[in-house]
Short mmCIF file of C-alpha atoms and ligand atoms in Angstrom, two decimals:
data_model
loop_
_atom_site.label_atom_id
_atom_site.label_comp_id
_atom_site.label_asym_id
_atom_site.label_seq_id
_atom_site.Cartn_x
_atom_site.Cartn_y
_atom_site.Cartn_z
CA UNK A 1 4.01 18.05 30.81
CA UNK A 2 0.93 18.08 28.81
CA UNK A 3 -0.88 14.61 28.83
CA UNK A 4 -4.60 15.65 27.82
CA UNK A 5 -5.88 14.94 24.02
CA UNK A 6 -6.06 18.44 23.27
CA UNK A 7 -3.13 20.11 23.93
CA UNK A 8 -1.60 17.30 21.66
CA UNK A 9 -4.05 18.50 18.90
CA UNK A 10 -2.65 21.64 19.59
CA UNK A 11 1.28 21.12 19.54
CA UNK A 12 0.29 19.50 15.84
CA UNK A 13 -1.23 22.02 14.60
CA UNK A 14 1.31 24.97 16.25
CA UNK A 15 4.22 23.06 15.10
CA UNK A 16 3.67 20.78 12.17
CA UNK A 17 3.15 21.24 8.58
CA UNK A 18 -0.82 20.99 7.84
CA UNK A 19 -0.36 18.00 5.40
CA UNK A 20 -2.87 15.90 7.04
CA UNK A 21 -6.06 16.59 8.45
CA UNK A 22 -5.81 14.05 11.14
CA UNK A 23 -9.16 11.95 13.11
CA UNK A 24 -8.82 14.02 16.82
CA UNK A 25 -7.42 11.41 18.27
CA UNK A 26 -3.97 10.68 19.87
CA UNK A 27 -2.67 7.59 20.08
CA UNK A 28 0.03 6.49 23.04
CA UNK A 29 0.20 2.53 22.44
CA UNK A 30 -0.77 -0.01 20.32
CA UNK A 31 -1.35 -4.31 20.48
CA UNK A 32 -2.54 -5.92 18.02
CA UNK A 33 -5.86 -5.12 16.27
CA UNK A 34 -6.30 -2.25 19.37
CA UNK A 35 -4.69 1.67 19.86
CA UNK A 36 -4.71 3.23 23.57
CA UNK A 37 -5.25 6.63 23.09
CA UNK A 38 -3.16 9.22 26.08
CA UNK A 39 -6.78 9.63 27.72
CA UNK A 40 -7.07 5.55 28.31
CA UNK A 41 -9.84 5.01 25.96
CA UNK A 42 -9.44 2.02 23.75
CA UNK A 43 -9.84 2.01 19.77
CA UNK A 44 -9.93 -0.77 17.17
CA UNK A 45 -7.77 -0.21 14.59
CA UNK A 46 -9.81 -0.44 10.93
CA UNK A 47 -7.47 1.34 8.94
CA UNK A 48 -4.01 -0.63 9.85
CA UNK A 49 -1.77 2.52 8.81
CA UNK A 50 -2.75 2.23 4.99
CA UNK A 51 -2.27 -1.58 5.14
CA UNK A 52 1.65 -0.93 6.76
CA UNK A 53 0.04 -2.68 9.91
CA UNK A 54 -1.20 -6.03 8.14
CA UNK A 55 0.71 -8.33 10.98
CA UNK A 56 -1.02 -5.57 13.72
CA UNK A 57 0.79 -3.28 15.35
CA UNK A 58 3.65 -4.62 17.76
CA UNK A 59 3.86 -8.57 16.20
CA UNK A 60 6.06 -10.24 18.82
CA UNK A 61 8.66 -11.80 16.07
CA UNK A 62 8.70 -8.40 14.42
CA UNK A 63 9.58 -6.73 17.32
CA UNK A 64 12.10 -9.73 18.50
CA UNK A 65 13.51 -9.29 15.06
CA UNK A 66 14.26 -5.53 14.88
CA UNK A 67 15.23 -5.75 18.83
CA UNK A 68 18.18 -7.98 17.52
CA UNK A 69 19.43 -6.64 14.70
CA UNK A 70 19.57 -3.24 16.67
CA UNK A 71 22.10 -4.78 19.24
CA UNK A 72 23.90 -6.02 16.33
CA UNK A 73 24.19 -3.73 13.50
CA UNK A 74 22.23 -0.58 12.05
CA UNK A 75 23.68 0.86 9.24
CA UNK A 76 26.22 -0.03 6.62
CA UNK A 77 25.27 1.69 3.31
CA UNK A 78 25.52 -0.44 0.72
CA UNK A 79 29.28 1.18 0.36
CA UNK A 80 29.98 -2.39 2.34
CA UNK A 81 28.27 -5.80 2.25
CA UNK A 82 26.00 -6.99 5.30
CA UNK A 83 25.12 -10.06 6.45
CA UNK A 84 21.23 -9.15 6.11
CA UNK A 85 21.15 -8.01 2.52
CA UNK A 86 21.79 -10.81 0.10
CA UNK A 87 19.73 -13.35 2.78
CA UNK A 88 16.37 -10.76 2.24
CA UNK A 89 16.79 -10.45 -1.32
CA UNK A 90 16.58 -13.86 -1.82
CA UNK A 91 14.18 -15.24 0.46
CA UNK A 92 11.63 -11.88 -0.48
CA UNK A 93 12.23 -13.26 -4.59
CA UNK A 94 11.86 -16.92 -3.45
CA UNK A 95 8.15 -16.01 -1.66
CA UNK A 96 7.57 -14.04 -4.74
CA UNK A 97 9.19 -16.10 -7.46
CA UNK A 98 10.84 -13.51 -9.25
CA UNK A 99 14.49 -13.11 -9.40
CA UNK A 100 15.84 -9.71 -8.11
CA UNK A 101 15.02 -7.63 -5.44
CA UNK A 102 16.25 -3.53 -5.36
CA UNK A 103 15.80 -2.27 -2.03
CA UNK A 104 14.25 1.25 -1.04
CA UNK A 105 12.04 2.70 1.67
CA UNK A 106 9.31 4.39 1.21
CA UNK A 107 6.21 3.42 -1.37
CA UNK A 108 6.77 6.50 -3.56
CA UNK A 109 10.83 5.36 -4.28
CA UNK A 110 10.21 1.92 -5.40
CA UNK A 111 7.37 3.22 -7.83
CA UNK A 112 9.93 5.91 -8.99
CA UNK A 113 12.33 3.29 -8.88
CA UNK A 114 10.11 0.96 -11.28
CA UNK A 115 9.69 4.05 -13.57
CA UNK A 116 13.04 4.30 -13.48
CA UNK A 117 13.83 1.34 -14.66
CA UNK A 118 10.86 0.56 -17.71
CA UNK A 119 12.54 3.81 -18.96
CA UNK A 120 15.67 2.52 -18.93
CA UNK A 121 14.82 -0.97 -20.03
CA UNK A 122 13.12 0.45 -22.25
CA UNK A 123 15.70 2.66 -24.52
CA UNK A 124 18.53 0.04 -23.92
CA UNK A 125 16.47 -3.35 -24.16
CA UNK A 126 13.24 -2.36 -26.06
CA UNK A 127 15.43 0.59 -28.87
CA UNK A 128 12.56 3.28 -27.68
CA UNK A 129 14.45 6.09 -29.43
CA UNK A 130 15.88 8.61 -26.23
CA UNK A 131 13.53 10.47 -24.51
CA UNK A 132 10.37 9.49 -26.20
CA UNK A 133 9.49 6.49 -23.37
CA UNK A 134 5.46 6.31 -22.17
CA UNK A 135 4.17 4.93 -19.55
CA UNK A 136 0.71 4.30 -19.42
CA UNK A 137 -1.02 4.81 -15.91
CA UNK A 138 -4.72 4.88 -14.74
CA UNK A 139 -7.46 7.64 -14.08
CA UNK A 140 -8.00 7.24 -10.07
CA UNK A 141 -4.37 6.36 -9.25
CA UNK A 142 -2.36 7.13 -6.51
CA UNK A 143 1.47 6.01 -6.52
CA UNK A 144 3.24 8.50 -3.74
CA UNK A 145 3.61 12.21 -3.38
CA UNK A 146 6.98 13.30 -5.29
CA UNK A 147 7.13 15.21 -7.76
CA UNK A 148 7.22 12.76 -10.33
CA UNK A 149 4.23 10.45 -9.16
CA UNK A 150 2.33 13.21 -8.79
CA UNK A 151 2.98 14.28 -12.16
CA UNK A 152 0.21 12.12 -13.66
CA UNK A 153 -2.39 11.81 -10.51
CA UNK A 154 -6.04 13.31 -11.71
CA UNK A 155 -6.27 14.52 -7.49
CA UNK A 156 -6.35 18.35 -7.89
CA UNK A 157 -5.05 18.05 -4.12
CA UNK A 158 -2.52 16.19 -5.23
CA UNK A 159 -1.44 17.60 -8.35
CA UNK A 160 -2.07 21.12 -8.53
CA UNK A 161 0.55 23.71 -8.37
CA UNK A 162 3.96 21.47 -8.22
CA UNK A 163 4.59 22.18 -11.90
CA UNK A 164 6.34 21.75 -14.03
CA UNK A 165 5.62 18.07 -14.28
CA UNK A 166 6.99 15.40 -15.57
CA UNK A 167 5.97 13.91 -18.73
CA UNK A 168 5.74 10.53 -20.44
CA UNK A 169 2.92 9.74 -18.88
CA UNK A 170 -0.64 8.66 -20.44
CA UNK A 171 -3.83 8.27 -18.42
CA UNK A 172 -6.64 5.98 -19.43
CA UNK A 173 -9.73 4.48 -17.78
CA UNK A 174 -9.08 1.96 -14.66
CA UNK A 175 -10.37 -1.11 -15.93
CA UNK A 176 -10.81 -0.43 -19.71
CA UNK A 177 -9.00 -3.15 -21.50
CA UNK A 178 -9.89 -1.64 -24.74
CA UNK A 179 -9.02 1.43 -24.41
CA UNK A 180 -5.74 0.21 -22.45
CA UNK A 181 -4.94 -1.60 -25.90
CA UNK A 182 -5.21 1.59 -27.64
CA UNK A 183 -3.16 3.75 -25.92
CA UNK A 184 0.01 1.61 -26.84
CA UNK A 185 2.51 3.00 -29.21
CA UNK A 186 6.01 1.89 -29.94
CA UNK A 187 7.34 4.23 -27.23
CA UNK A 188 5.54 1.88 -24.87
CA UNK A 189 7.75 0.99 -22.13
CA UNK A 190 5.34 0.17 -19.05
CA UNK A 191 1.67 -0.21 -18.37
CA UNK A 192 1.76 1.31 -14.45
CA UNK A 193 -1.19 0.86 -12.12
CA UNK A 194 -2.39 -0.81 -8.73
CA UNK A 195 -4.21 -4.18 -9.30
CA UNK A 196 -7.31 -2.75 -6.78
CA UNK A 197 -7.17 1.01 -6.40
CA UNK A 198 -6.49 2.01 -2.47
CA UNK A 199 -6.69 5.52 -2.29
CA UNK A 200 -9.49 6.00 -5.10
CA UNK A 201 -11.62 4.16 -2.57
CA UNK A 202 -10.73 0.30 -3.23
CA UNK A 203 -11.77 -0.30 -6.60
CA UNK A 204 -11.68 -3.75 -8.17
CA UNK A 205 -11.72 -3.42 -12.28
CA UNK A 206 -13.78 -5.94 -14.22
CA UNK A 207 -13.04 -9.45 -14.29
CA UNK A 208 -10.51 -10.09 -17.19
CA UNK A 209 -9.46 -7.00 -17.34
CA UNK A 210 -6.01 -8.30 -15.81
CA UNK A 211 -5.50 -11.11 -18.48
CA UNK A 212 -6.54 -8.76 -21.10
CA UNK A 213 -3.74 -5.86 -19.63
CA UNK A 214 -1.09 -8.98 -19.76
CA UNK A 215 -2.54 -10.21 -23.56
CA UNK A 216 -2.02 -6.09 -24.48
CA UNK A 217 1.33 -6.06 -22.56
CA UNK A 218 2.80 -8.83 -23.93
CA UNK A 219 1.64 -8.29 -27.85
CA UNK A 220 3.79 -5.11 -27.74
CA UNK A 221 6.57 -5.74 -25.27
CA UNK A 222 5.66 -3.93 -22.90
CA UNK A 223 6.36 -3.98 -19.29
CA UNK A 224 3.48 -4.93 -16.52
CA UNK A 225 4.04 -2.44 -13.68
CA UNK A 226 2.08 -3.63 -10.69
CA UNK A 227 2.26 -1.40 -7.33
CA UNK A 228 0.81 -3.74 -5.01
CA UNK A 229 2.23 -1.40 -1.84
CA UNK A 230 -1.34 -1.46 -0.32
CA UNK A 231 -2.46 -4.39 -2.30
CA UNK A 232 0.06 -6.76 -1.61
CA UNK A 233 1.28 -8.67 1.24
CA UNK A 234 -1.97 -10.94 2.00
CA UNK A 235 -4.04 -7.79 2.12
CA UNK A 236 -6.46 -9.46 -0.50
CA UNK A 237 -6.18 -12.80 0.85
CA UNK A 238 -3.54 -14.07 -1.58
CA UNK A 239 0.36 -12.92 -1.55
CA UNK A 240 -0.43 -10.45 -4.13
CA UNK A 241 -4.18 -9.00 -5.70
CA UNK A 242 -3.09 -9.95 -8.89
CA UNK A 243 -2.79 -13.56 -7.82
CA UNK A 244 -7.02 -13.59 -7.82
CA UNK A 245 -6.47 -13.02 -11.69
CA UNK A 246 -4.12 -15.60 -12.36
CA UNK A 247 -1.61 -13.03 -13.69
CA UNK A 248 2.03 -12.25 -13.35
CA UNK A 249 3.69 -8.51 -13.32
CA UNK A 250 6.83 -7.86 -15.00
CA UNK A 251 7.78 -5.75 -11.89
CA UNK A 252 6.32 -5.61 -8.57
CA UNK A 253 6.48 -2.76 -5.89
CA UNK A 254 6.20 -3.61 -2.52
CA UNK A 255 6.34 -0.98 0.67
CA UNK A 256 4.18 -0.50 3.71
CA UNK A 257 3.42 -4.26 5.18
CA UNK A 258 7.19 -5.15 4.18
CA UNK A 259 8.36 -2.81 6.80
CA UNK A 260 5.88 -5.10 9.37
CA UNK A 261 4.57 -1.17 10.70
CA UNK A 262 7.95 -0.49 12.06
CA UNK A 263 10.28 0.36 9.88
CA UNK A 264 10.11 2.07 6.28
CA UNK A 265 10.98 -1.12 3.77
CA UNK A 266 9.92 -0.83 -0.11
CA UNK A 267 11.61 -2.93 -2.91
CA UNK A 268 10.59 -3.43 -6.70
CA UNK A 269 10.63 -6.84 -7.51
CA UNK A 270 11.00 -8.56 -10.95
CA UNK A 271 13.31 -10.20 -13.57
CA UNK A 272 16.59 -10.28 -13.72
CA UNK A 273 15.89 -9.05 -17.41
CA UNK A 274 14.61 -5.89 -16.32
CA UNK A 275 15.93 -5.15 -12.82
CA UNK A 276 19.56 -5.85 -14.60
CA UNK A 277 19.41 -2.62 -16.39
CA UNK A 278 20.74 -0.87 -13.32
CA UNK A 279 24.61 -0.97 -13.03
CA UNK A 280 27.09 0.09 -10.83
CA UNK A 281 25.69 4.01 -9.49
CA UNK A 282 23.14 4.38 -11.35
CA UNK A 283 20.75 3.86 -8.96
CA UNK A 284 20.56 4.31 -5.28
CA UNK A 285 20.08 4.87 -0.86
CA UNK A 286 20.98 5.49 1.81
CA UNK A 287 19.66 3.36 3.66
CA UNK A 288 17.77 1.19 1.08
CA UNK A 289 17.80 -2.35 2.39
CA UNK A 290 19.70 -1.71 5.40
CA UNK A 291 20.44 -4.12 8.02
CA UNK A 292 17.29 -3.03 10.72
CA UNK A 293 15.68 -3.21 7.57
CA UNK A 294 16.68 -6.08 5.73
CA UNK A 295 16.06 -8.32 9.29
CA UNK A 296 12.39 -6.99 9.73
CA UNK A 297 12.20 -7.60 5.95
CA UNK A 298 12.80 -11.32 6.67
CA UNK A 299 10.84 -11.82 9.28
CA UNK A 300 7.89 -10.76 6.85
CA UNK A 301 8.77 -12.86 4.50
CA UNK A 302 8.76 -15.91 7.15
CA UNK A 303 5.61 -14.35 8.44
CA UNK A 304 4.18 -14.59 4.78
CA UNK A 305 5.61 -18.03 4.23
CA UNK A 306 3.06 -19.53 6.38
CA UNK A 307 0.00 -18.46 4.53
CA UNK A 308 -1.78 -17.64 7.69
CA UNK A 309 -2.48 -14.65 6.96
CA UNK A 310 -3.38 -15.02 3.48
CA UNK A 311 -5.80 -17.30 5.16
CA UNK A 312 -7.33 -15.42 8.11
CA UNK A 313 -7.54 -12.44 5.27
CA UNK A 314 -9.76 -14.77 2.98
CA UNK A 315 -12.09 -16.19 5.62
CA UNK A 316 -12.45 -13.03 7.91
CA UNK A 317 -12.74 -11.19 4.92
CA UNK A 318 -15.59 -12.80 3.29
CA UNK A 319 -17.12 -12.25 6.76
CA UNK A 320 -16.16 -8.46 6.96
CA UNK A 321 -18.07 -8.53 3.48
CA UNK A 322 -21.25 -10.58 4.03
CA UNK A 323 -21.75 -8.18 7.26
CA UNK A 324 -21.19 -5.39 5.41
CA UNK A 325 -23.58 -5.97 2.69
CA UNK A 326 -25.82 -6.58 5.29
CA UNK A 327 -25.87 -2.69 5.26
CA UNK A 328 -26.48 -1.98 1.86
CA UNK A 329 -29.80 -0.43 1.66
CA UNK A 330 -29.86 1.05 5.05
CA UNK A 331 -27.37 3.61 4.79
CA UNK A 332 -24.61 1.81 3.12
CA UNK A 333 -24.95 2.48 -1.07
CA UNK A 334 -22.00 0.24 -2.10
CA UNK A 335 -19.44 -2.25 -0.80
CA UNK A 336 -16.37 -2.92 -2.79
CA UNK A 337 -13.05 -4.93 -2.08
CA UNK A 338 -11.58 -8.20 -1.56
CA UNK A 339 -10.08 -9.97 1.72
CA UNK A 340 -10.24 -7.73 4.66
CA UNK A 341 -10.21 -5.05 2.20
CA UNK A 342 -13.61 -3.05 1.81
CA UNK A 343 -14.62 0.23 0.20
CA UNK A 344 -17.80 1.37 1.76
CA UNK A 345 -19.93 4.14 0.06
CA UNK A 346 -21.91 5.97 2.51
CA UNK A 347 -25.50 6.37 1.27
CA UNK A 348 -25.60 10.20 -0.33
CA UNK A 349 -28.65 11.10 1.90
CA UNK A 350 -26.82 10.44 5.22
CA UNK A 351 -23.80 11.35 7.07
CA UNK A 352 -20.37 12.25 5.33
CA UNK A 353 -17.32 10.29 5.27
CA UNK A 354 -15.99 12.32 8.05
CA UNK A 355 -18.96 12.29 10.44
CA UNK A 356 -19.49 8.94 10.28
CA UNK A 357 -15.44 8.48 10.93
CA UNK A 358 -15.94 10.81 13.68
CA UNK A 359 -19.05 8.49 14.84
CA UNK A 360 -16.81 5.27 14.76
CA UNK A 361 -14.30 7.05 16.67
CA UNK A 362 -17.03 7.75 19.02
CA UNK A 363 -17.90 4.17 19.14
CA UNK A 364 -14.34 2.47 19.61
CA UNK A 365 -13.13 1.97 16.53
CA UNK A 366 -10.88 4.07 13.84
CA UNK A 367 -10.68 4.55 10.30
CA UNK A 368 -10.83 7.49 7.72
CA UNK A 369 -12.82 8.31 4.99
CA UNK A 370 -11.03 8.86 1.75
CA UNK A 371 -13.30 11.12 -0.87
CA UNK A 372 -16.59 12.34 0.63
CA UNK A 373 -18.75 9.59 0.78
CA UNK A 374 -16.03 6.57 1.26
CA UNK A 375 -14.49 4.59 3.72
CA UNK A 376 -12.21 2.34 3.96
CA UNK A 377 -11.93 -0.16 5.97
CA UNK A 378 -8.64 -2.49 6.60
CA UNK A 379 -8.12 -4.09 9.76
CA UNK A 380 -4.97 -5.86 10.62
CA UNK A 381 -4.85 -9.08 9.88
CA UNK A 382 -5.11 -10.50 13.42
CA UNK A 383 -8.58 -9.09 13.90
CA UNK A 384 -10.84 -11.56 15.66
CA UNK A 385 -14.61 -12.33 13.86
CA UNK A 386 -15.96 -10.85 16.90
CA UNK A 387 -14.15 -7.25 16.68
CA UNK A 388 -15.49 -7.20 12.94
CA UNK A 389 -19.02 -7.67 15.18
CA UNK A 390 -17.93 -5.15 16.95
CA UNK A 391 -16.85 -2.49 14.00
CA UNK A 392 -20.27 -3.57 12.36
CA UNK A 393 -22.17 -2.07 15.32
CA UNK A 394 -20.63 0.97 15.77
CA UNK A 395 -20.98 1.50 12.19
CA UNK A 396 -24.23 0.84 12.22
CA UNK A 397 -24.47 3.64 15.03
CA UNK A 398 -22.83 5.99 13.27
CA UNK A 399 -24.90 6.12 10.45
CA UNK A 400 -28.14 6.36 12.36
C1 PLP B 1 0.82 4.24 0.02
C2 PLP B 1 1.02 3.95 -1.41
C3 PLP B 1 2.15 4.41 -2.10
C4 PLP B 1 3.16 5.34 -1.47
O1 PLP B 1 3.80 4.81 -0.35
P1 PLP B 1 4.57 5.80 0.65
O2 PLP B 1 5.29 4.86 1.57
O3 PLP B 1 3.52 6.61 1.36
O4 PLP B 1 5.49 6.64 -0.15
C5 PLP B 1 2.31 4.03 -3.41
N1 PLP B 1 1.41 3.24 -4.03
C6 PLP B 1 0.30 2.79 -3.40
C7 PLP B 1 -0.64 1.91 -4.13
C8 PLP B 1 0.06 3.14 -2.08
O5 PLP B 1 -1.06 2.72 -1.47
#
């Protein structure tokens, strides 16, 4: 049996695709805000899987819940009813106060779904004439990895060489209300973009420029597209980002934290108005809102319904913040974010992205830079004031 770090590192790279350039580090279990790596040593988790960790990893009732349904019931298709389905639709649109919930798994299908859908809302509610649908997305964006998605990401790594691509799609500035405005035709069906950008390195657009994107939406009946996958689920400190703004979406997707880390659970969220549009086959899964998935689904959704971790979010966050702009000046150029949400550019005459990762890793704690000079820090939820403390030192020893 091989047990030692590297041999791990090894079996990865022999035998899996090289999609990922991976922190060397291999993690064997996992409580709470900590990882246990096969060697013993002890990590704090700052990057939460993306945000799919915002409850930590192992949350008792999460684990209770999917223990259960397990003994019960796995998989039905949605050939059959279940006695899971119908209850997490409706208590996910009752948290949320929309009306309609369609069920999928991963992040990348419930912002395909949403596409889906504005285009067909769009030629059979809106009269775009066929095949002439845009959608307008933002420079910096990152939605998934299919083909699709990928389509209108401005990532070279991302993009280049899966053509042909997919069109319909318009880019324009994140955060431009003006020129958001502009780029609306009649063939309008959807303005599609994350309220804070994850990926591009958690960037927050101007204030108003969500009211204005609604004002521009709503002038020309368009849909508001939201993808709140890393955003959402009291990442920010409220249920969704776009909460802080005072401003509803038309449709919502929702993925990583609605699986609670253990599961893959994604839905798109919205209207019966525009979710409607889908009939009978026209849509589908496999194992979209299945019943493992549809009971860790609710047990989110009670999780949620407390607002404790909206609240722990807001206050630890605003002290993740105030420590971190502690930093800026001595080593740190730029902190950006919201709750326990924080894009950290590294000062351009220090250490990159990865060395400092590498440094942190050093030091106890994990994360990953994303860019060069950017990292990202999101700790679950259930992080303690004193293991922000913590992440703050070794941070600060990794830069030195
Ligand atoms: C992670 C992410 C996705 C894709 O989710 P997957 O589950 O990886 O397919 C889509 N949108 C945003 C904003 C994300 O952060």
């Amino acid at each position: 049996m091989t047990t030692s770090a590297s041999a791990f590192i090894k079996l990865d790279e022999e035998w899996g695709a090289h999609n990922y350039h991976p922190l060397p580090v291999v993690i064997s279990e996992a409580d709470g805000a900590s990882v246990t790596d096969v060697e013993g040593n002890r990590y704090l988790d700052f990057l939460s899987g993306y945000s799919a960790l915002n409850f930590g990893h192992r949350h008792p009732a999460l684990i209770r819940a999917a223990h259960e349904q397990l003994d019960r019931l796995t998989l039905t298709s949605r050939a059959f009813h279940n006695d899971q389905f119908g209850l997490f639709c409706r208590e996910l649109a009752q948290l949320t106060g929309t009306e309609m919930v369609l069920t999928m798994n991963t992040g990348a299908e419930a912002v395909e779904s949403a596409i889906k859908v504005a285009r067909k809302w769009a030629y059979e509610v809106k009269g775009v004439p066929a095949d002439r649908a845009e959608i307008i997305v933002a420079a910096g964006n990152f939605h998934g990895r299919t083909t699709t998605i990928i389509s209108f990401s401005d990532d070279a790594v991302a993009h280049d060489n899966y053509g042909p691509y997919t069109p319909g799609f318009i880019t324009v500035p994140f955060g431009d209300a003006d020129a958001l405005r502009d780029a609306i035709t009649s063939n309008t069906a959807a303005v599609l973009m994350e309220p804070i950008q994850g990926e591009a390195g958690v960037i927050v657009p101007p204030a108003g420029f969500w009211a204005a994107a609604r004002a521009a939406c709503d002038d020309n009946n368009v849909l508001l597209i939201a993808d709140e996958i890393q955003s959402g689920l009291a990442r920010t400190g409220k249920l969704f980002a776009l909460d802080h703004e005072g401003v509803r979406a038309d449709l919502y997707t929702l993925g990583k934290a609605l699986g609670g880390g253990i599961i893959p659970v994604s839905a798109v969220i919205g209207r019966e108005s525009v979710l409607g549009v889908l009939k009978p086959g026209q849509h589908g899964s496999t194992f979209g809102g299945y019943p493992v998935a549809c009971a860790v689904g609710r047990k989110v959704v009670e999780l949620l319904e407390t607002g404790e971790f909206q609240q722990r979010s807001t206050e630890l966050g605003s002290y993740l913040h105030e420590r971190l702009n502690e930093l800026v000046g001595h080593g740190v150029a730029e902190v950006r974010g919201r709750g326990l949400w924080a894009g950290v550019d590294l000062d351009p005459a220090g250490k990159s992205g990865r060395e400092v990762s590498m440094g942190l890793r050093d030091n106890g704690v994990l994360c990953k830079e994303t860019h060069e000079r950017t990292l990202r820090f999101a700790p679950p939820l259930v992080i303690t004031r004193d293991e922000i403390d913590q992440a703050i030192e070794a941070l600060v020893k990794s830069m030195g």
